[in-house]
Coordinates of C-alpha atoms in Angstrom, one line a residue:
Chain X
X1 CA -245.9 -183.9 -43.6
X2 CA -248.8 -181.4 -43.2
X3 CA -248.9 -182.2 -39.5
X4 CA -245.2 -181.6 -39.1
X5 CA -245.6 -178.3 -41.0
X6 CA -248.3 -177.2 -38.6
X7 CA -246.2 -178.2 -35.6
X8 CA -243.3 -176.2 -37.1
X9 CA -245.7 -173.3 -37.5
X10 CA -246.7 -173.5 -33.9
X11 CA -243.1 -173.9 -32.8
X12 CA -242.0 -170.7 -34.7
X13 CA -245.0 -168.8 -33.2
X14 CA -243.9 -170.0 -29.8
X15 CA -240.3 -168.9 -30.4
X16 CA -241.4 -165.5 -31.8
X17 CA -243.4 -164.9 -28.6
X18 CA -240.0 -165.0 -26.8
X19 CA -238.2 -163.4 -29.7
X20 CA -235.6 -161.5 -27.7
X21 CA -234.6 -164.7 -25.9
X22 CA -234.7 -166.8 -29.1
X23 CA -232.7 -164.4 -31.1
X24 CA -230.1 -163.8 -28.4
X25 CA -229.8 -167.6 -28.0
X26 CA -229.2 -168.0 -31.8
X27 CA -226.6 -165.2 -31.7
X28 CA -224.6 -166.7 -28.9
X29 CA -224.9 -170.2 -30.2
X30 CA -223.9 -169.1 -33.8
X31 CA -221.0 -167.1 -32.3
X32 CA -219.7 -170.2 -30.5
X33 CA -219.9 -172.3 -33.6
X34 CA -218.3 -169.5 -35.7
X35 CA -215.3 -169.5 -33.2
X36 CA -215.0 -173.3 -33.4
X37 CA -215.5 -173.3 -37.2
X38 CA -212.9 -170.6 -37.6
X39 CA -210.3 -172.6 -35.7
X40 CA -211.1 -175.7 -37.7
X41 CA -210.9 -173.9 -41.1
X42 CA -207.7 -172.0 -40.2
X43 CA -205.8 -175.0 -38.9
X44 CA -207.0 -177.2 -41.7
X45 CA -206.0 -174.6 -44.3
X46 CA -202.6 -174.0 -42.7
X47 CA -202.0 -177.7 -42.5
X48 CA -202.9 -178.1 -46.2
X49 CA -200.7 -175.2 -47.1
X50 CA -197.7 -176.7 -45.2
X51 CA -198.1 -180.3 -46.4
X52 CA -198.8 -179.1 -50.0
X53 CA -195.6 -177.0 -50.2
X54 CA -193.3 -179.0 -48.0
X55 CA -193.6 -182.2 -50.0
X56 CA -190.5 -181.0 -51.9
X57 CA -188.6 -180.3 -48.6
X58 CA -185.2 -182.0 -48.2
X59 CA -185.4 -185.7 -48.0
X60 CA -183.1 -185.9 -45.0
X61 CA -181.7 -183.0 -42.9
X62 CA -178.8 -183.9 -40.7
X63 CA -178.1 -181.8 -37.7
X64 CA -175.4 -182.2 -35.1
X65 CA -176.6 -182.2 -31.5
X66 CA -174.1 -181.2 -28.8
X67 CA -175.0 -181.0 -25.1
X68 CA -178.6 -181.6 -26.1
X69 CA -178.7 -178.6 -28.4
X70 CA -178.4 -178.0 -32.1
X71 CA -174.8 -177.3 -33.0
X72 CA -172.8 -176.7 -36.2
X73 CA -172.0 -179.9 -38.1
X74 CA -168.5 -180.6 -39.4
X75 CA -168.4 -180.8 -43.2
X76 CA -166.4 -184.0 -42.9
X77 CA -169.7 -185.7 -41.9
X78 CA -170.9 -185.1 -45.5
X79 CA -168.1 -187.2 -46.9
X80 CA -168.9 -190.0 -44.5
X81 CA -172.6 -189.9 -45.4
X82 CA -172.0 -189.6 -49.1
X83 CA -170.2 -193.0 -49.0
X84 CA -173.4 -194.8 -47.8
X85 CA -175.0 -196.8 -50.6
X86 CA -178.2 -195.2 -51.9
X87 CA -177.1 -191.6 -51.1
X88 CA -177.3 -189.4 -54.2
X89 CA -175.7 -186.2 -52.8
X90 CA -175.0 -184.5 -49.5
X91 CA -175.0 -180.7 -49.4
X92 CA -173.8 -178.7 -46.5
X93 CA -176.0 -175.7 -45.8
X94 CA -175.4 -172.4 -44.1
X95 CA -178.3 -170.6 -42.6
X96 CA -179.2 -168.8 -39.3
X97 CA -181.0 -166.0 -37.7
X98 CA -180.5 -162.2 -37.5
X99 CA -182.2 -160.1 -34.8
X100 CA -183.0 -156.5 -35.4
X101 CA -183.1 -154.9 -32.0
X102 CA -184.7 -151.7 -33.2
X103 CA -187.8 -153.2 -34.8
X104 CA -187.4 -156.4 -32.7
X105 CA -187.8 -158.6 -35.8
X106 CA -186.1 -161.9 -36.4
X107 CA -184.9 -162.5 -39.9
X108 CA -183.9 -165.9 -41.3
X109 CA -180.7 -165.8 -43.4
X110 CA -180.2 -168.6 -45.9
X111 CA -177.1 -169.2 -48.1
X112 CA -177.4 -170.6 -51.6
X113 CA -174.9 -172.3 -53.8
X114 CA -173.6 -171.2 -57.1
X115 CA -176.2 -173.1 -59.1
X116 CA -178.9 -170.5 -60.0
X117 CA -182.5 -171.2 -60.9
X118 CA -185.1 -168.7 -62.0
X119 CA -187.8 -168.9 -59.3
X120 CA -191.4 -168.4 -60.3
X121 CA -192.3 -166.5 -57.1
X122 CA -189.3 -164.2 -57.1
X123 CA -189.6 -160.8 -58.6
X124 CA -186.1 -160.1 -59.9
X125 CA -183.2 -162.6 -59.6
X126 CA -181.3 -164.5 -56.9
X127 CA -178.1 -163.0 -55.6
X128 CA -174.9 -163.9 -57.5
X129 CA -172.3 -161.5 -56.2
X130 CA -171.2 -161.5 -52.5
X131 CA -172.8 -158.1 -51.9
X132 CA -176.3 -159.1 -53.2
X133 CA -179.4 -160.5 -51.6
X134 CA -183.0 -161.4 -52.2
X135 CA -185.6 -160.7 -49.5
X136 CA -189.1 -161.7 -48.4
X137 CA -192.1 -159.4 -48.5
X138 CA -192.3 -159.1 -44.7
X139 CA -188.9 -157.3 -44.7
X140 CA -190.2 -155.0 -47.4
X141 CA -193.3 -154.2 -45.4
X142 CA -191.4 -153.7 -42.1
X143 CA -188.2 -152.0 -43.2
X144 CA -189.4 -150.5 -46.5
X145 CA -186.6 -151.4 -49.0
X146 CA -187.4 -152.4 -52.6
X147 CA -185.6 -154.1 -55.4
X148 CA -182.4 -152.1 -56.2
X149 CA -182.1 -150.7 -52.7
X150 CA -179.5 -151.8 -50.2
X151 CA -180.0 -153.8 -47.0
X152 CA -177.5 -153.1 -44.3
X153 CA -176.9 -155.8 -41.7
X154 CA -174.4 -155.9 -38.8
X155 CA -172.3 -159.0 -38.6
X156 CA -171.0 -160.6 -35.4
X157 CA -168.0 -158.2 -35.3
X158 CA -170.5 -155.3 -35.3
X159 CA -169.4 -154.3 -38.8
X160 CA -172.1 -153.1 -41.2
X161 CA -172.4 -155.1 -44.4
X162 CA -174.3 -153.7 -47.4
X163 CA -176.2 -156.1 -49.6
X164 CA -177.9 -154.9 -52.8
X165 CA -181.4 -156.3 -53.1
X166 CA -181.7 -158.1 -56.5
X167 CA -185.0 -159.8 -55.9
X168 CA -188.1 -159.7 -53.7
X169 CA -190.3 -162.8 -53.1
X170 CA -193.9 -162.3 -54.3
X171 CA -196.7 -162.1 -51.8
X172 CA -198.1 -165.5 -52.9
X173 CA -195.1 -167.1 -51.2
X174 CA -195.4 -165.1 -47.9
X175 CA -196.1 -168.2 -45.8
X176 CA -192.7 -169.6 -46.9
X177 CA -190.5 -166.6 -47.5
X178 CA -191.8 -163.7 -45.4
X179 CA -188.7 -163.2 -43.2
X180 CA -186.1 -164.7 -45.6
X181 CA -182.9 -163.0 -46.6
X182 CA -181.2 -165.1 -49.3
X183 CA -177.4 -164.5 -49.7
X184 CA -174.7 -166.4 -51.6
X185 CA -173.4 -169.1 -49.3
X186 CA -169.8 -167.7 -49.2
X187 CA -171.0 -164.3 -48.3
X188 CA -173.3 -165.7 -45.5
X189 CA -170.4 -167.8 -44.2
X190 CA -168.3 -164.7 -44.0
X191 CA -171.1 -162.7 -42.4
X192 CA -171.6 -165.3 -39.7
X193 CA -167.8 -165.8 -39.3
X194 CA -168.5 -169.5 -39.7
X195 CA -165.4 -171.7 -40.1
X196 CA -165.2 -173.3 -43.6
X197 CA -165.1 -176.7 -42.1
X198 CA -168.5 -176.3 -40.5
X199 CA -172.1 -176.0 -41.8
X200 CA -175.4 -175.3 -40.1
X201 CA -176.8 -178.7 -41.3
X202 CA -176.5 -181.2 -44.2
X203 CA -179.1 -182.0 -46.8
X204 CA -179.1 -185.6 -47.9
X205 CA -180.6 -186.6 -51.2
X206 CA -181.3 -190.3 -51.9
X207 CA -182.0 -192.3 -55.0
X208 CA -184.8 -194.4 -53.7
X209 CA -187.5 -192.7 -51.6
X210 CA -188.2 -196.0 -49.8
X211 CA -184.7 -196.0 -48.3
X212 CA -185.0 -192.6 -46.6
X213 CA -185.9 -194.1 -43.2
X214 CA -183.2 -196.8 -43.4
X215 CA -180.6 -194.2 -44.4
X216 CA -181.7 -191.9 -41.5
X217 CA -181.2 -194.8 -39.1
X218 CA -177.8 -195.6 -40.7
X219 CA -176.7 -192.0 -40.3
X220 CA -177.7 -192.0 -36.7
X221 CA -175.9 -195.3 -36.1
X222 CA -172.6 -194.3 -37.7
X223 CA -172.6 -190.7 -36.5
X224 CA -174.2 -190.9 -33.1
X225 CA -174.1 -187.2 -32.3
X226 CA -176.3 -186.4 -35.3
X227 CA -180.0 -185.9 -35.6
X228 CA -181.4 -186.9 -39.0
X229 CA -184.8 -185.4 -39.7
X230 CA -186.7 -187.0 -42.6
X231 CA -189.2 -185.3 -44.9
X232 CA -192.0 -187.5 -43.5
X233 CA -191.1 -186.2 -40.0
X234 CA -191.3 -182.6 -41.3
X235 CA -194.7 -183.2 -42.8
X236 CA -195.8 -185.1 -39.7
X237 CA -194.8 -182.1 -37.6
X238 CA -197.3 -180.0 -39.5
X239 CA -199.9 -182.7 -39.4
X240 CA -199.8 -182.7 -35.6
X241 CA -199.2 -179.0 -35.2
X242 CA -202.7 -178.1 -36.3
X243 CA -204.7 -181.2 -35.2
X244 CA -207.4 -181.5 -32.6
X245 CA -204.8 -181.6 -29.8
X246 CA -202.8 -178.7 -31.0
X247 CA -202.3 -175.6 -28.9
X248 CA -204.4 -173.6 -31.2
X249 CA -207.4 -175.9 -30.7
X250 CA -206.8 -176.1 -27.0
X251 CA -206.5 -172.4 -26.5
X252 CA -209.6 -171.3 -28.5
X253 CA -211.8 -174.3 -29.2
X254 CA -211.8 -175.6 -25.6
X255 CA -212.9 -172.1 -24.3
X256 CA -215.7 -172.0 -26.9
X257 CA -216.7 -175.6 -26.1
X258 CA -216.9 -174.7 -22.4
X259 CA -219.1 -171.7 -23.2
X260 CA -221.3 -174.0 -25.3
X261 CA -221.5 -176.5 -22.4
X262 CA -222.6 -173.7 -20.0
X263 CA -225.3 -172.7 -22.5
X264 CA -226.5 -176.3 -22.9
X265 CA -226.3 -177.0 -19.2
X266 CA -228.4 -173.9 -18.5
X267 CA -231.0 -175.1 -21.0
X268 CA -230.9 -178.7 -19.6
X269 CA -231.3 -177.8 -16.0
X270 CA -233.9 -175.0 -16.2
X271 CA -237.1 -174.9 -18.1
X272 CA -238.8 -171.5 -17.5
X273 CA -242.1 -171.2 -15.7
X274 CA -243.6 -169.8 -18.9
X275 CA -242.5 -172.9 -20.9
X276 CA -243.8 -175.1 -18.1
X277 CA -247.2 -173.4 -18.2
X278 CA -247.3 -173.7 -22.0
X279 CA -246.7 -177.4 -21.8
X280 CA -249.3 -177.7 -19.1
X281 CA -251.9 -175.9 -21.2
X282 CA -251.1 -178.0 -24.2
X283 CA -251.5 -181.2 -22.2
X284 CA -254.8 -180.0 -20.6
X285 CA -256.1 -179.3 -24.2
X286 CA -255.5 -182.9 -25.0
X287 CA -252.0 -182.9 -26.6
X288 CA -250.1 -186.2 -26.1
X289 CA -246.6 -186.2 -24.6
X290 CA -245.3 -187.3 -28.0
X291 CA -246.8 -184.1 -29.6
X292 CA -245.2 -181.9 -26.9
X293 CA -241.8 -183.6 -27.5
X294 CA -242.2 -183.1 -31.3
X295 CA -242.7 -179.4 -30.7
X296 CA -239.6 -179.3 -28.4
X297 CA -237.7 -181.3 -31.0
X298 CA -238.6 -178.8 -33.7
X299 CA -237.7 -175.9 -31.4
X300 CA -234.3 -177.3 -30.7
X301 CA -233.7 -178.1 -34.3
X302 CA -234.8 -174.6 -35.5
X303 CA -232.4 -172.9 -33.0
X304 CA -229.5 -175.3 -33.4
X305 CA -229.6 -175.8 -37.2
X306 CA -230.0 -172.0 -37.8
X307 CA -227.2 -171.3 -35.5
X308 CA -225.0 -174.0 -37.0
X309 CA -225.6 -172.7 -40.6
X310 CA -225.0 -169.1 -39.6
X311 CA -222.0 -169.9 -37.5
X312 CA -220.3 -172.1 -40.2
X313 CA -220.9 -169.5 -42.9
X314 CA -219.6 -166.7 -40.7
X315 CA -216.5 -168.8 -39.9
X316 CA -215.9 -169.5 -43.6
X317 CA -216.1 -165.8 -44.4
X318 CA -214.0 -164.8 -41.4
X319 CA -211.1 -167.2 -42.4
X320 CA -211.2 -167.3 -46.2
X321 CA -212.4 -163.8 -47.1
X322 CA -211.0 -161.7 -44.2
X323 CA -207.9 -164.0 -43.5
X324 CA -209.0 -164.7 -39.9
X325 CA -208.3 -161.3 -38.2
X326 CA -209.6 -162.6 -34.9
X327 CA -207.3 -165.6 -34.7
X328 CA -204.0 -164.4 -36.3
X329 CA -203.0 -162.4 -33.2
X330 CA -202.8 -165.8 -31.4
X331 CA -200.3 -167.0 -34.0
X332 CA -198.5 -163.8 -34.3
X333 CA -197.5 -163.6 -30.6
X334 CA -194.6 -161.2 -30.4
X335 CA -193.6 -161.7 -34.0
X336 CA -192.9 -158.5 -35.8
X337 CA -192.6 -160.1 -39.2
X338 CA -195.9 -161.9 -39.5
X339 CA -197.0 -162.9 -43.0
X340 CA -200.0 -161.4 -44.6
X341 CA -201.5 -164.5 -46.2
X342 CA -204.6 -165.4 -48.2
X343 CA -205.5 -169.0 -47.4
X344 CA -207.0 -171.3 -50.0
X345 CA -210.3 -172.6 -48.8
X346 CA -209.9 -176.1 -47.5
X347 CA -212.6 -177.8 -45.5
X348 CA -212.4 -181.2 -43.8
X349 CA -215.9 -182.6 -44.1
X350 CA -215.2 -185.1 -41.3
X351 CA -214.3 -182.3 -38.9
X352 CA -217.3 -180.3 -40.0
X353 CA -219.5 -183.4 -39.3
X354 CA -218.0 -183.8 -35.9
X355 CA -218.6 -180.1 -35.1
X356 CA -222.3 -180.6 -36.2
X357 CA -222.6 -183.7 -34.1
X358 CA -221.0 -182.2 -31.0
X359 CA -223.1 -179.0 -31.1
X360 CA -226.5 -179.9 -32.6
X361 CA -226.9 -183.3 -30.9
X362 CA -226.3 -182.2 -27.3
X363 CA -228.5 -179.1 -27.7
X364 CA -231.4 -181.2 -29.0
X365 CA -230.9 -183.5 -26.0
X366 CA -230.8 -180.6 -23.7
X367 CA -234.1 -179.2 -25.1
X368 CA -235.9 -182.6 -25.1
X369 CA -235.0 -184.0 -21.6
X370 CA -236.5 -181.2 -19.4
X371 CA -239.5 -180.9 -21.7
X372 CA -240.1 -184.7 -21.4
X373 CA -239.9 -184.4 -17.6
X374 CA -242.5 -181.6 -17.6
X375 CA -244.7 -183.3 -20.2
X376 CA -245.0 -186.5 -18.2
X377 CA -246.1 -184.6 -15.1
X378 CA -249.8 -184.1 -14.5
X379 CA -250.9 -180.9 -16.3
X380 CA -252.8 -179.6 -13.2
X381 CA -249.7 -180.0 -11.1
X382 CA -247.6 -178.2 -13.8
X383 CA -249.9 -175.2 -13.9
X384 CA -250.2 -175.0 -10.1
X385 CA -246.3 -175.0 -9.9
Chain V
X86 CA -248.4 -171.8 -42.7
X87 CA -246.7 -168.5 -43.6
X88 CA -244.0 -168.7 -40.9
X89 CA -243.1 -172.3 -41.5
X90 CA -242.8 -171.7 -45.3
X91 CA -240.7 -168.6 -44.7
X92 CA -238.5 -170.5 -42.3
X93 CA -238.0 -173.4 -44.7
X94 CA -237.1 -170.9 -47.5
X95 CA -234.6 -169.1 -45.3
X96 CA -233.1 -172.4 -44.1
X97 CA -232.9 -173.6 -47.7
X98 CA -231.1 -170.5 -48.7
X99 CA -228.6 -170.9 -45.8
X100 CA -228.1 -174.6 -46.7
X101 CA -227.6 -173.7 -50.3
X102 CA -225.1 -171.0 -49.5
X103 CA -223.1 -173.3 -47.2
X104 CA -223.2 -176.1 -49.8
X105 CA -221.8 -173.7 -52.4
X106 CA -219.0 -172.5 -50.1
X107 CA -218.1 -176.1 -49.3
X108 CA -218.2 -177.1 -52.9
X109 CA -216.0 -174.1 -53.8
X110 CA -213.6 -175.2 -51.1
X111 CA -213.6 -178.8 -52.4
X112 CA -212.9 -177.8 -56.0
X113 CA -210.3 -175.2 -55.0
X114 CA -208.6 -178.0 -52.9
X115 CA -208.9 -180.5 -55.8
X116 CA -207.3 -178.0 -58.3
X117 CA -204.8 -177.2 -55.6
X118 CA -204.2 -173.6 -56.7
X119 CA -201.8 -175.3 -59.1
X120 CA -200.1 -172.2 -60.4
X121 CA -198.8 -171.0 -57.1
X122 CA -198.4 -174.5 -55.7
X123 CA -195.8 -175.3 -58.4
X124 CA -194.0 -172.1 -57.6
X125 CA -194.0 -172.8 -53.9
X126 CA -192.7 -176.3 -54.4
X127 CA -189.9 -174.9 -56.6
X128 CA -189.0 -172.5 -53.8
X129 CA -189.0 -175.1 -51.1
X130 CA -187.0 -177.5 -53.3
X131 CA -184.4 -174.9 -54.4
X132 CA -183.9 -173.2 -51.0
X133 CA -184.3 -176.4 -49.0
X134 CA -187.0 -174.9 -46.9
X135 CA -188.3 -177.0 -44.1
X136 CA -190.9 -174.9 -42.4
X137 CA -193.6 -172.2 -42.8
X138 CA -192.5 -168.7 -42.1
X139 CA -195.5 -168.2 -39.8
X140 CA -194.3 -167.2 -36.3
X141 CA -190.8 -165.7 -36.3
X142 CA -190.5 -164.8 -32.6
X143 CA -188.6 -167.9 -31.5
X144 CA -186.5 -170.6 -33.1
X145 CA -188.8 -173.4 -32.2
X146 CA -191.9 -171.6 -33.6
X147 CA -190.1 -170.4 -36.8
X148 CA -188.7 -173.8 -37.5
X149 CA -190.8 -176.3 -35.4
X150 CA -189.5 -179.3 -37.4
X151 CA -185.8 -178.4 -36.9
X152 CA -185.7 -177.0 -33.4
X153 CA -184.0 -178.9 -30.6
X154 CA -186.1 -179.8 -27.6
X155 CA -184.2 -177.4 -25.3
X156 CA -185.0 -174.4 -27.4
X157 CA -188.6 -174.5 -26.0
X158 CA -187.1 -173.5 -22.7
X159 CA -184.5 -171.2 -24.4
X160 CA -181.9 -171.4 -21.6
X161 CA -182.7 -174.3 -19.3
X162 CA -185.3 -177.0 -18.8
X163 CA -188.1 -175.9 -16.5
X164 CA -187.9 -172.2 -17.1
X165 CA -191.1 -170.3 -18.0
X166 CA -192.3 -170.2 -21.5
X167 CA -191.2 -166.9 -23.0
X168 CA -193.2 -166.6 -26.1
X169 CA -196.9 -166.5 -26.6
X170 CA -196.8 -168.6 -29.8
X171 CA -194.9 -171.3 -27.8
X172 CA -198.3 -172.3 -26.4
X173 CA -199.5 -172.8 -30.0
X174 CA -196.5 -174.5 -31.5
X175 CA -194.6 -177.1 -29.5
X176 CA -191.1 -178.4 -30.5
X177 CA -191.1 -181.6 -32.5
X178 CA -189.2 -184.6 -31.0
X179 CA -188.3 -186.0 -34.5
X180 CA -184.9 -187.4 -34.8
X181 CA -184.2 -187.9 -31.1
X182 CA -183.6 -191.4 -30.0
X183 CA -181.9 -191.1 -26.6
X184 CA -183.7 -192.6 -23.6
X185 CA -183.4 -192.7 -19.8
X186 CA -182.6 -196.2 -18.6
X187 CA -182.6 -197.3 -15.0
X188 CA -180.2 -200.0 -14.0
X189 CA -181.0 -201.9 -10.8
X190 CA -178.3 -202.9 -8.3
X191 CA -178.4 -206.6 -9.6
X192 CA -177.3 -205.2 -12.9
X193 CA -180.4 -206.0 -15.0
X194 CA -181.9 -203.0 -16.9

């Protein structure tokens, strides 16, 4: 133990002799890990947010596909599906998009039925009358209306329709409701000029959760132009959206990993003349190859462990304290209505372990291999070189 | 032994800080931010929401679980990707069962 402490003392003195190089190496290394860690934390947290909330998503959504594209579904399909054994209810839904060309924002308009429920995350109440609506916080932030104000939207006939805002969804629900405009279904149907025999899609509720998959197959079999999407598939979409192979990971993490590889490659292929001389002197003084390797091991560990700890802490603060300002532009793209969200800290220990393994391990190897090559060479030869 | 002691103390502080952050994350995950989670689930259930309101620039990024496969190309297959978030969020193939089959001249598939 005392021997190891002395070796560590020597290693730290050696690193401090090249303090500018050592500190800049730690800074670059920590930055790379912070980038990788931020992506890990952000994707894991978004995945957890999605799967946590969407467990109460519709059990089956039935769309109609025409010419390979999503099309309006005839309400008659609801009657066919409701006759299948095990189906509790089939509800036709009306929803769609509204584009504001001035601000260039896309709104999602959703119609609700007559049944009213007091929502915990709604400040105010849901619309009851045809000229009322409830809106998400993103619309408040971009367009500026509040509860009691009027929202004027242009329908497909270019006629302005005024809706009184009766409720605003609270900021805590931003990740779900940011761009929503909730209207009574009849009013939305009229706004979209949608035929009363058609709906955007159908929501199917079943008695037995284990029958969802079978019912989805049955719907597809009997109504071949439909596309049933089960709740598991919705959750699976979000599971895969933010996994290792997701676009987010590919775009950011691969770039950071390549930067790390360049750093490690540079370290592996080149040991400086000063370091070679130092090893030569130590060997000439009677140090064993094993002692030199122990020093180099400590050197690699000091740099990689310090960088890893600093990088992961910086990533945690970046994502969970400052809401990932460096990564959200990637998700935002051209979206005007982008939710301001505060993510709950969620960390996948397995992914963190993989990150540690992928960064600390190769760096240690890259420090030890060239040092071992030099340490096994004759000290006189090393110093002459 | 001053430097090594100092280094070990600093590393200890960093490890302790990281452990505390991870423990905080673990407990926050375990308790699940229950108050808001119940509210969010109520919202999802009542409004029948299927997706996160994360990227609103295109149909397939606003509703990745509901978008049809052609919407990634907007107008026709093979056209260039229009939207930056399209590189982050790909359309989900859930619910599509159609396949391309090739039939040989002898008639077997």
